[in-house]
């Protein structure tokens, strides 16, 4: 980014964009999606996107909390803005939020997929069984790089899920992933 542009982006977000999400949320989600997808295309063109790690998603330990890769830099700020607009959309336009979460999860971009998992956790219009079944259907319990968001989904849904669904979650957790090596299964 150009010198000082992070400051101006942060200022534009807090003073102009965030107060006008009623009119801008959909457009901001499209712009954020486009920028993140473009960044991944660039990473892939240089061979920097690996199945287990990438520099964009790796900047942020948790989508929920600004920390390393937080809003002190442009990428962290983009993550924070996208997360906050998604939260607003979940609260005000649940079907639209579901659309973006579906698009993001199928995107092949780890950061967008993590934002989708975060969105599932935050979606109060999803009942606990739906959240748990979504984790199971997408085989996310043991996928490296998604754990903070998967744990958030579990935190917000497991206790209130039906006994049948909770049993399925526990069985899958105990079984482990077929993709893990035996020594990793013990750790997981």
Short mmCIF file of C-alpha atoms in Angstrom, two decimals:
data_model
loop_
_atom_site.label_atom_id
_atom_site.label_comp_id
_atom_site.label_asym_id
_atom_site.label_seq_id
_atom_site.Cartn_x
_atom_site.Cartn_y
_atom_site.Cartn_z
CA UNK A 1 0.00 0.00 0.00
CA UNK A 2 1.09 3.57 -0.50
CA UNK A 3 2.50 5.36 2.51
CA UNK A 4 -0.34 6.36 4.82
CA UNK A 5 -3.07 4.57 2.88
CA UNK A 6 -3.79 2.25 5.84
CA UNK A 7 -4.61 5.33 7.88
CA UNK A 8 -7.00 6.66 5.24
CA UNK A 9 -8.66 3.29 4.73
CA UNK A 10 -9.23 2.97 8.49
CA UNK A 11 -10.62 6.51 8.60
CA UNK A 12 -12.90 5.89 5.61
CA UNK A 13 -14.15 2.70 7.25
CA UNK A 14 -15.01 4.30 10.59
CA UNK A 15 -16.33 7.64 9.32
CA UNK A 16 -17.92 6.85 5.95
CA UNK A 17 -18.49 3.18 5.30
CA UNK A 18 -19.41 1.62 8.64
CA UNK A 19 -22.15 4.17 9.43
CA UNK A 20 -23.75 3.49 6.02
CA UNK A 21 -23.84 -0.31 5.93
CA UNK A 22 -27.56 -0.27 5.16
CA UNK A 23 -26.64 1.03 1.70
CA UNK A 24 -23.13 -0.34 1.31
CA UNK A 25 -22.92 -3.79 2.93
CA UNK A 26 -23.59 -5.83 -0.22
CA UNK A 27 -21.14 -3.80 -2.28
CA UNK A 28 -18.46 -4.00 0.43
CA UNK A 29 -18.77 -7.78 0.61
CA UNK A 30 -18.40 -8.01 -3.17
CA UNK A 31 -15.35 -5.71 -3.12
CA UNK A 32 -13.75 -7.60 -0.21
CA UNK A 33 -14.39 -10.94 -1.90
CA UNK A 34 -12.87 -9.68 -5.14
CA UNK A 35 -9.74 -8.30 -3.44
CA UNK A 36 -9.16 -11.47 -1.43
CA UNK A 37 -9.66 -13.68 -4.51
CA UNK A 38 -7.28 -11.48 -6.50
CA UNK A 39 -4.67 -11.76 -3.75
CA UNK A 40 -4.97 -15.54 -3.89
CA UNK A 41 -4.55 -15.54 -7.66
CA UNK A 42 -1.32 -13.60 -7.18
CA UNK A 43 -0.14 -15.99 -4.46
CA UNK A 44 -0.87 -18.98 -6.68
CA UNK A 45 0.93 -17.44 -9.63
CA UNK A 46 4.08 -17.30 -7.48
CA UNK A 47 3.56 -20.74 -5.89
CA UNK A 48 2.96 -19.29 -2.42
CA UNK A 49 -0.46 -20.86 -1.76
CA UNK A 50 -0.13 -24.32 -0.21
CA UNK A 51 -2.91 -26.67 0.91
CA UNK A 52 -1.87 -26.41 4.56
CA UNK A 53 -0.86 -22.74 4.81
CA UNK A 54 -0.86 -19.44 2.99
CA UNK A 55 0.51 -16.02 3.90
CA UNK A 56 -2.88 -14.26 3.94
CA UNK A 57 -4.77 -16.61 6.22
CA UNK A 58 -1.62 -17.24 8.23
CA UNK A 59 -1.50 -13.56 9.23
CA UNK A 60 -4.57 -13.96 11.42
CA UNK A 61 -4.79 -16.49 14.23
CA UNK A 62 -8.51 -15.83 14.76
CA UNK A 63 -10.99 -14.11 12.48
CA UNK A 64 -13.01 -13.07 15.52
CA UNK A 65 -10.24 -11.05 17.17
CA UNK A 66 -7.85 -8.53 15.67
CA UNK A 67 -4.40 -9.64 16.72
CA UNK A 68 -1.39 -10.41 14.61
CA UNK A 69 -2.53 -9.39 11.15
CA UNK A 70 -4.87 -7.02 12.93
CA UNK A 71 -6.05 -3.67 11.72
CA UNK A 72 -2.56 -2.17 11.94
CA UNK A 73 -1.95 -3.26 8.33
CA UNK A 74 -4.04 -3.26 5.19
CA UNK A 75 -4.64 -7.02 5.08
CA UNK A 76 -5.65 -7.11 8.74
CA UNK A 77 -7.93 -4.16 8.23
CA UNK A 78 -9.52 -5.86 5.20
CA UNK A 79 -10.16 -8.95 7.34
CA UNK A 80 -11.69 -6.82 10.12
CA UNK A 81 -13.90 -4.88 7.71
CA UNK A 82 -15.07 -8.05 5.96
CA UNK A 83 -15.80 -9.71 9.33
CA UNK A 84 -17.72 -6.68 10.60
CA UNK A 85 -19.75 -6.30 7.40
CA UNK A 86 -20.54 -10.03 7.54
CA UNK A 87 -21.73 -9.65 11.14
CA UNK A 88 -23.95 -6.75 10.10
CA UNK A 89 -25.31 -8.75 7.17
CA UNK A 90 -26.04 -11.75 9.39
CA UNK A 91 -28.03 -9.49 11.72
CA UNK A 92 -29.91 -7.57 9.02
CA UNK A 93 -29.96 -9.75 5.88
CA UNK A 94 -29.53 -13.40 6.87
CA UNK A 95 -30.24 -14.88 3.41
CA UNK A 96 -27.61 -12.59 1.88
CA UNK A 97 -25.12 -13.62 4.57
CA UNK A 98 -25.83 -17.28 3.79
CA UNK A 99 -25.16 -16.56 0.10
CA UNK A 100 -21.75 -15.03 0.82
CA UNK A 101 -20.80 -17.78 3.27
CA UNK A 102 -21.66 -20.37 0.62
CA UNK A 103 -19.67 -18.56 -2.07
CA UNK A 104 -16.72 -18.07 0.26
CA UNK A 105 -16.64 -21.66 1.46
CA UNK A 106 -16.59 -22.93 -2.12
CA UNK A 107 -13.99 -20.35 -3.24
CA UNK A 108 -10.81 -22.33 -2.65
CA UNK A 109 -9.36 -19.35 -0.77
CA UNK A 110 -8.47 -20.32 2.79
CA UNK A 111 -9.13 -16.84 4.21
CA UNK A 112 -12.60 -16.66 2.62
CA UNK A 113 -13.34 -20.19 3.85
CA UNK A 114 -12.35 -19.19 7.39
CA UNK A 115 -14.62 -16.14 7.13
CA UNK A 116 -17.43 -18.48 6.06
CA UNK A 117 -16.85 -20.76 9.07
CA UNK A 118 -16.82 -17.67 11.30
CA UNK A 119 -20.11 -16.62 9.70
CA UNK A 120 -21.67 -19.98 10.52
CA UNK A 121 -20.66 -19.52 14.16
CA UNK A 122 -22.20 -16.03 14.24
CA UNK A 123 -25.40 -16.95 12.40
CA UNK A 124 -28.16 -16.77 15.00
CA UNK A 125 -30.64 -17.73 12.27
CA UNK A 126 -28.97 -21.17 12.09
CA UNK A 127 -30.09 -23.57 14.79
CA UNK A 128 -27.40 -25.55 16.67
CA UNK A 129 -28.09 -28.81 14.79
CA UNK A 130 -27.65 -27.05 11.45
CA UNK A 131 -24.30 -25.61 12.58
CA UNK A 132 -23.00 -28.96 13.84
CA UNK A 133 -24.21 -30.84 10.76
CA UNK A 134 -22.53 -28.22 8.54
CA UNK A 135 -19.21 -28.87 10.32
CA UNK A 136 -19.66 -32.62 9.82
CA UNK A 137 -20.76 -32.34 6.17
CA UNK A 138 -17.71 -30.22 5.39
CA UNK A 139 -15.40 -32.46 7.42
CA UNK A 140 -13.95 -29.50 9.32
CA UNK A 141 -13.30 -30.95 12.78
CA UNK A 142 -9.70 -31.85 11.99
CA UNK A 143 -8.70 -29.46 9.23
CA UNK A 144 -5.50 -27.56 9.96
CA UNK A 145 -5.82 -23.78 9.79
CA UNK A 146 -9.54 -23.61 10.65
CA UNK A 147 -9.48 -24.60 14.31
CA UNK A 148 -10.22 -21.21 15.94
CA UNK A 149 -13.31 -20.76 13.77
CA UNK A 150 -14.40 -24.42 14.11
CA UNK A 151 -14.04 -24.14 17.90
CA UNK A 152 -16.18 -20.98 17.77
CA UNK A 153 -18.92 -22.87 15.90
CA UNK A 154 -18.71 -25.65 18.51
CA UNK A 155 -18.76 -23.14 21.36
CA UNK A 156 -21.87 -21.44 20.02
CA UNK A 157 -23.79 -24.54 18.99
CA UNK A 158 -22.69 -27.83 20.52
CA UNK A 159 -24.30 -27.49 23.97
CA UNK A 160 -27.75 -26.76 22.50
CA UNK A 161 -27.59 -29.29 19.68
CA UNK A 162 -29.68 -32.45 19.82
CA UNK A 163 -28.20 -35.50 21.52
CA UNK A 164 -28.00 -37.34 18.19
CA UNK A 165 -25.96 -34.54 16.58
CA UNK A 166 -23.71 -34.15 19.64
CA UNK A 167 -23.01 -37.89 19.48
CA UNK A 168 -22.01 -37.58 15.82
CA UNK A 169 -19.65 -34.71 16.66
CA UNK A 170 -18.00 -36.70 19.48
CA UNK A 171 -17.68 -39.80 17.29
CA UNK A 172 -16.03 -37.79 14.51
CA UNK A 173 -13.74 -36.06 16.99
CA UNK A 174 -12.66 -39.39 18.48
CA UNK A 175 -12.24 -41.02 15.07
CA UNK A 176 -9.97 -38.27 13.84
CA UNK A 177 -9.30 -37.43 10.25
CA UNK A 178 -8.14 -39.91 7.65
CA UNK A 179 -5.77 -37.21 6.41
CA UNK A 180 -3.82 -37.04 9.68
CA UNK A 181 -0.75 -39.14 10.31
CA UNK A 182 -1.01 -41.51 13.31
CA UNK A 183 1.29 -39.32 15.47
CA UNK A 184 -0.82 -36.26 14.66
CA UNK A 185 -4.06 -38.11 15.50
CA UNK A 186 -2.79 -38.66 19.04
CA UNK A 187 -2.09 -34.96 19.42
CA UNK A 188 -5.39 -33.87 17.91
#
